[in-house]
Tab-separated table of C-alpha atoms in Angstrom:
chain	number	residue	atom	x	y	z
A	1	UNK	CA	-9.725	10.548	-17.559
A	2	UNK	CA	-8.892	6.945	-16.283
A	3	UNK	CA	-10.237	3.597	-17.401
A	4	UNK	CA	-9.656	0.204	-17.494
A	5	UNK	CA	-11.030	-2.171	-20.096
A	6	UNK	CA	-11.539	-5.674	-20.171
A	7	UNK	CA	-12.931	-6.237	-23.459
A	8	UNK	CA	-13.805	-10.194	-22.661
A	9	UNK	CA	-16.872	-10.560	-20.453
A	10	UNK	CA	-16.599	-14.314	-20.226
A	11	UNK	CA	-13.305	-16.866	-21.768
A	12	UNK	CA	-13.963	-20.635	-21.697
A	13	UNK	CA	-10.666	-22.737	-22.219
A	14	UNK	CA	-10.351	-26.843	-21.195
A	15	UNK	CA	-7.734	-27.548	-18.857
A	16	UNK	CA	-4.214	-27.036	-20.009
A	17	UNK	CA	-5.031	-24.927	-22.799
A	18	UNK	CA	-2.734	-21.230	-22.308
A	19	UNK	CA	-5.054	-18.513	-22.221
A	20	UNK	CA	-4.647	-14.185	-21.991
A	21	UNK	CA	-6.321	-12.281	-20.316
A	22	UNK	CA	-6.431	-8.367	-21.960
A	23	UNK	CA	-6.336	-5.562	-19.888
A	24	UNK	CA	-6.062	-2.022	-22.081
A	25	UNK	CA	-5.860	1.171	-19.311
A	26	UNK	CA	-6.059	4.943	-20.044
A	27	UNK	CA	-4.837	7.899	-18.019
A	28	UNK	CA	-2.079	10.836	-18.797
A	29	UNK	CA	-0.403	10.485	-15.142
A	30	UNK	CA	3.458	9.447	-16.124
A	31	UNK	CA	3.566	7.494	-12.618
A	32	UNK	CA	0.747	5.104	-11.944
A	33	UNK	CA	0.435	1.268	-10.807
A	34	UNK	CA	-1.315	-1.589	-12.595
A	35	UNK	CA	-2.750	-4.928	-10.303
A	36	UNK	CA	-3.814	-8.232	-10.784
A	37	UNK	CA	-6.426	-9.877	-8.836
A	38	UNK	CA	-8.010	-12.979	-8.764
A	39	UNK	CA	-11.390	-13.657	-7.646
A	40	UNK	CA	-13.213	-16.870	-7.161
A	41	UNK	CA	-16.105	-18.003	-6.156
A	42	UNK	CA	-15.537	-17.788	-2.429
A	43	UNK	CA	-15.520	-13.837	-3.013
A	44	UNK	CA	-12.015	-12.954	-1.131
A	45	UNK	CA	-9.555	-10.501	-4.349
A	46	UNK	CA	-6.381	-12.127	-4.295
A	47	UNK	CA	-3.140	-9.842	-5.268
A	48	UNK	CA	-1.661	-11.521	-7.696
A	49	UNK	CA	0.559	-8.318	-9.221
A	50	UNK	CA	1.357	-4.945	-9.219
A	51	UNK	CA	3.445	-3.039	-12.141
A	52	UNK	CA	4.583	0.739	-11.642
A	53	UNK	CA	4.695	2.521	-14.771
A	54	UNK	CA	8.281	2.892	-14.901
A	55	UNK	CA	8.978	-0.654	-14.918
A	56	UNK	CA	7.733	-2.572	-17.673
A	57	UNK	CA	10.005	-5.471	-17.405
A	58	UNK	CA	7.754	-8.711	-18.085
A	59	UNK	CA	7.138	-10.915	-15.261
A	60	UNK	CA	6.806	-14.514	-15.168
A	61	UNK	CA	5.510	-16.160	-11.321
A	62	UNK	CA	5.204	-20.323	-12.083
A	63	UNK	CA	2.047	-20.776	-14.678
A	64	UNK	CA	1.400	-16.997	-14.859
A	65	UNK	CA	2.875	-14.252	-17.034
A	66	UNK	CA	2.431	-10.676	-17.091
A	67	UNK	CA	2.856	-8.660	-20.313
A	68	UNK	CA	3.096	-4.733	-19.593
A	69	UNK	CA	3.477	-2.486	-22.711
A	70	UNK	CA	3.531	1.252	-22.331
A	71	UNK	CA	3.506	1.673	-26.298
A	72	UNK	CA	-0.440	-0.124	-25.965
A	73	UNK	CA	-1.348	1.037	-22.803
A	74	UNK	CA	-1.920	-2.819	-22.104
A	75	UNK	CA	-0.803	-4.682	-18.913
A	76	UNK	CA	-1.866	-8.369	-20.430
A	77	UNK	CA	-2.074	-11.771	-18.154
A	78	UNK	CA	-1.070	-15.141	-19.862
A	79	UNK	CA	-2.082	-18.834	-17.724
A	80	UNK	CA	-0.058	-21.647	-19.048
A	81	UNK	CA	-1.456	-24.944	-19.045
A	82	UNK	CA	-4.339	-23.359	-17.331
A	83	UNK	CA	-6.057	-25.488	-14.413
A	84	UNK	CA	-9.451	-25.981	-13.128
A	85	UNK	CA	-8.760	-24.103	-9.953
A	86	UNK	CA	-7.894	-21.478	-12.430
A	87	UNK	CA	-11.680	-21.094	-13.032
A	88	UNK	CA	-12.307	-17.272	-11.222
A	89	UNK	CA	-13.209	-13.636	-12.193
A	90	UNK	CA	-9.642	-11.529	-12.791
A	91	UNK	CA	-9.992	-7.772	-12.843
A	92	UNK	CA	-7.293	-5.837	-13.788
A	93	UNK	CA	-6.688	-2.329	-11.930
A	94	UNK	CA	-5.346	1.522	-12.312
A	95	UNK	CA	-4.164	3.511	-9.292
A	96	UNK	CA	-2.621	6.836	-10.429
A	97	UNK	CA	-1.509	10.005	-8.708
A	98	UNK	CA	-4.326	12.566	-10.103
A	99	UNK	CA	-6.798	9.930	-8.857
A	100	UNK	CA	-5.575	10.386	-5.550
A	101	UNK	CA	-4.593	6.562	-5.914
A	102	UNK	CA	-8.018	5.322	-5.349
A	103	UNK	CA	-8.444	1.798	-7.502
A	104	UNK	CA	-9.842	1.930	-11.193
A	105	UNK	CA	-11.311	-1.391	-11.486
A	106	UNK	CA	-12.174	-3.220	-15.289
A	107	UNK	CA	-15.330	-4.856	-15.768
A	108	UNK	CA	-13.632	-8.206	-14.889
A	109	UNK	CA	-13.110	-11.492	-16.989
A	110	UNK	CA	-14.715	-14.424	-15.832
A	111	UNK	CA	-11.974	-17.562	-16.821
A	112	UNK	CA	-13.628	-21.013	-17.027
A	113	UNK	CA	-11.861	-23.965	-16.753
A	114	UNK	CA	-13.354	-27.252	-18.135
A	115	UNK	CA	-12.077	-30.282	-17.086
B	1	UNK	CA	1.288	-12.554	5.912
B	2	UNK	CA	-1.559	-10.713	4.225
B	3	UNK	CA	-4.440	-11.909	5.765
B	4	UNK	CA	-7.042	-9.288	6.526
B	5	UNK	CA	-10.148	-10.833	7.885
B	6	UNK	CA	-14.122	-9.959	8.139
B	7	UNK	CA	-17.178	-11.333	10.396
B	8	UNK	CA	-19.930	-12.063	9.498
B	9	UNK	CA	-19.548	-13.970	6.467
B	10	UNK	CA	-22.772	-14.177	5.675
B	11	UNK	CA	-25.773	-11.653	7.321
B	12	UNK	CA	-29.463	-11.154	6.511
B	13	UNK	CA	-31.188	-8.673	7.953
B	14	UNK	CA	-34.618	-6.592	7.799
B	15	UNK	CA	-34.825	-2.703	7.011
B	16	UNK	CA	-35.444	-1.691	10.652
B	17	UNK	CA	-32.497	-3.610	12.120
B	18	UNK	CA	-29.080	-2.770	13.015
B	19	UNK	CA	-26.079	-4.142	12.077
B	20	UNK	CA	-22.537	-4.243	12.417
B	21	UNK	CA	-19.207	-5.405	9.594
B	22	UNK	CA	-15.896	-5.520	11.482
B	23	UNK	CA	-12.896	-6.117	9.511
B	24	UNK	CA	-9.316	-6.628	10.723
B	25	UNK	CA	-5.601	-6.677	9.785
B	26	UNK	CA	-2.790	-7.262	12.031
B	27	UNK	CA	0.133	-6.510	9.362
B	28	UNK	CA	0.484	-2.906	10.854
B	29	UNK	CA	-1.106	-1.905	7.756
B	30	UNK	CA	-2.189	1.785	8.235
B	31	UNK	CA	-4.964	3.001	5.872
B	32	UNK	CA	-8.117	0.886	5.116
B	33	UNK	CA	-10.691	0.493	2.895
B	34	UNK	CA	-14.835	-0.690	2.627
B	35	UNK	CA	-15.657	-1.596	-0.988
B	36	UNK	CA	-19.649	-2.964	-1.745
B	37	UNK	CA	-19.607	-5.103	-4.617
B	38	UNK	CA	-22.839	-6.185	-6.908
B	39	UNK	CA	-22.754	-9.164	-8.590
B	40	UNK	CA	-21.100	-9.332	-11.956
B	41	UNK	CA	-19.489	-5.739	-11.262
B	42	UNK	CA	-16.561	-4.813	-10.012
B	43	UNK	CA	-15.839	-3.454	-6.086
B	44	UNK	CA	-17.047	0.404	-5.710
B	45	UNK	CA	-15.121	2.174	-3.119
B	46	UNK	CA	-16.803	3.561	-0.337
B	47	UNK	CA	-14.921	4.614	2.230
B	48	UNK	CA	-10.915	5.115	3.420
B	49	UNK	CA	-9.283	5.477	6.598
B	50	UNK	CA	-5.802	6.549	6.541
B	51	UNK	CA	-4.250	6.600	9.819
B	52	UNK	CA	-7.624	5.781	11.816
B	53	UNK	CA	-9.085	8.796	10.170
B	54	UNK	CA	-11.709	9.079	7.514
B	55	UNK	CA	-10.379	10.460	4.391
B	56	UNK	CA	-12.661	9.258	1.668
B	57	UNK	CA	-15.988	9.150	1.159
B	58	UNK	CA	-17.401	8.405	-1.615
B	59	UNK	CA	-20.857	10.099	-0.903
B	60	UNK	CA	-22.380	6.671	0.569
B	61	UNK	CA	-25.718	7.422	2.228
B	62	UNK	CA	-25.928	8.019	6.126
B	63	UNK	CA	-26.965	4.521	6.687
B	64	UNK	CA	-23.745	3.439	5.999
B	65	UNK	CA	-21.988	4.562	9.692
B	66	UNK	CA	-17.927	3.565	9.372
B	67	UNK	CA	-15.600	3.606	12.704
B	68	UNK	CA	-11.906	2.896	12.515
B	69	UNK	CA	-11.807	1.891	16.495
B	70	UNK	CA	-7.761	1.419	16.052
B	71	UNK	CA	-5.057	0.609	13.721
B	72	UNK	CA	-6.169	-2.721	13.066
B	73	UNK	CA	-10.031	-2.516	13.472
B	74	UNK	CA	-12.190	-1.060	10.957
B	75	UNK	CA	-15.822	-1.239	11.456
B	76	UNK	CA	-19.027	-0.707	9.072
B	77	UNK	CA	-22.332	0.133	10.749
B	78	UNK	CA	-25.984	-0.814	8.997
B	79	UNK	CA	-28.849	0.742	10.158
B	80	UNK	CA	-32.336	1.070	7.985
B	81	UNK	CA	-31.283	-0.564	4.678
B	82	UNK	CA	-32.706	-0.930	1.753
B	83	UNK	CA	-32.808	-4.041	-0.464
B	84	UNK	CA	-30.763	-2.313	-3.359
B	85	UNK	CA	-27.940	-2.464	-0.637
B	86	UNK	CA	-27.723	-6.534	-0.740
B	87	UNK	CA	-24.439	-7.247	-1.975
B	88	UNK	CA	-20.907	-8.552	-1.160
B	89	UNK	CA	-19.073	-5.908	1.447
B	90	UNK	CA	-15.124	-6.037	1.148
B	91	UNK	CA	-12.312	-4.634	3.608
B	92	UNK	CA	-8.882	-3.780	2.314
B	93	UNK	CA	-5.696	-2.695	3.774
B	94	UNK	CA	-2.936	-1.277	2.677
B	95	UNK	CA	0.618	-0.291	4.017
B	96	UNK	CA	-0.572	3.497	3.596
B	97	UNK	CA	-3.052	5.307	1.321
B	98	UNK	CA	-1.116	6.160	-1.847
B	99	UNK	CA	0.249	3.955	-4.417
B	100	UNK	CA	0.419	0.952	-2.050
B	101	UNK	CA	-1.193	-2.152	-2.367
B	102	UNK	CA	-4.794	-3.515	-1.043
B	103	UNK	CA	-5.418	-7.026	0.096
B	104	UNK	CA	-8.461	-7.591	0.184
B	105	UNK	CA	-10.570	-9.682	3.073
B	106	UNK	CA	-13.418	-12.521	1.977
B	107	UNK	CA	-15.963	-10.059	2.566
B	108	UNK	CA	-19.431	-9.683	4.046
B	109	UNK	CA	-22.059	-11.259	2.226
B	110	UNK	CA	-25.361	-8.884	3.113
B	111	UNK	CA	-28.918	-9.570	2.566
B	112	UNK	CA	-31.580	-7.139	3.103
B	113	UNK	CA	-34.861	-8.619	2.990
């Protein structure tokens, strides 16, 4: 079976406070792919990152960082010095071969960002 | 650029009417995607076209009509809705079906009254 959790429904952080985002996935494929997307208000999912499974070298792109750990089945997402535009729903996503690579979507955590 | 784009933005319509979603890419992507997405959930898949052909449903109801016109165009026609089916309607292309990834337009915002 595959599955993405979220596990936080809702995170609350004021501005330029670092916050993580968890993401825990489940499947048995050996190759599969792990995205990042950002969605705010407006309603448009922005890519933000995709991770194979073979490659679980930690990425870092300006005030976001990735965390990918095959050993936890976790793909986490850190903001630094997190900003009110910041303030969006993130969903976290499986594509795998046996699931003929259609997208396993988490629940979503909606990030707020107080000023 | 990665812009994939969707009229109407917003739409209300009555049960008897018909509609029409068209969605768009020009980044020779080849496979595409309709998603409907209820607030506080996540996007459900409900159709792909890979290489102008349908290749997934995902048992969505006969008043759901998609047409993939061309490379580029993908289309989503309403007819006889019912009020359950108000919700945000997202395109997505990707480079081919498979591992690839989607990008995602600002979607269709649909209300059936």
């Amino acid at each position: 079976a595959q599955k993405v959790t979220q596990a936080q429904t809702e995170i609350s952080v004021v501005e330029k406070e670092d916050v993580t985002l968890d993401c825990v996935y489940e499947t048995r494929d050996t190759t599969y792919y792990l995205f990042w997307y950002k969605q705010p208000p407006s309603g448009e999912l922005v890519f933000l990152i995709r991770r194979n499974s073979f490659d679980e070298q930690n990425e870092i792109s300006g005030r976001y960082s990735w965390n990918f750990q095959k050993s936890t089945s976790s793909f986490n997402f850190t903001i630094t010095a997190s900003q009110v535009v910041d303030s969006a729903v993130y969903f976290c996503a499986l594509s795998t071969t046996s699931g003929t690579y259609k997208y396993i979507f988490g629940t979503g955590t909606r990030l707020k960002v107080l000023a | 650029d990665t812009e994939v784009t969707q009229t109407p933005k917003h739409l209300v319509m009555g049960m008897t009417n018909k509609k029409s979603l068209k969605c768009e890419q020009h980044m020779g992507h080849r496979a595409m995607y309709w998603y409907k997405q209820k607030a506080k959930k996540p996007p459900e898949l409900m159709f792909v076209y890979s290489y102008e052909k349908l290749s997934i449903n995902e048992s969505v109801p006969s008043r759901f009509s998609p047409e993939c016109p061309n490379s580029s165009l993908l289309n989503l026609h309403l007819h006889a809705l019912q009020p359950e089916d108000s919700a945000l309607y997202l395109c997505a292309s990707s480079p081919r079906a498979g591992e690839e990834t989607q990008y995602f337009g600002p979607g269709t915002r649909l209300l059936v009254l």
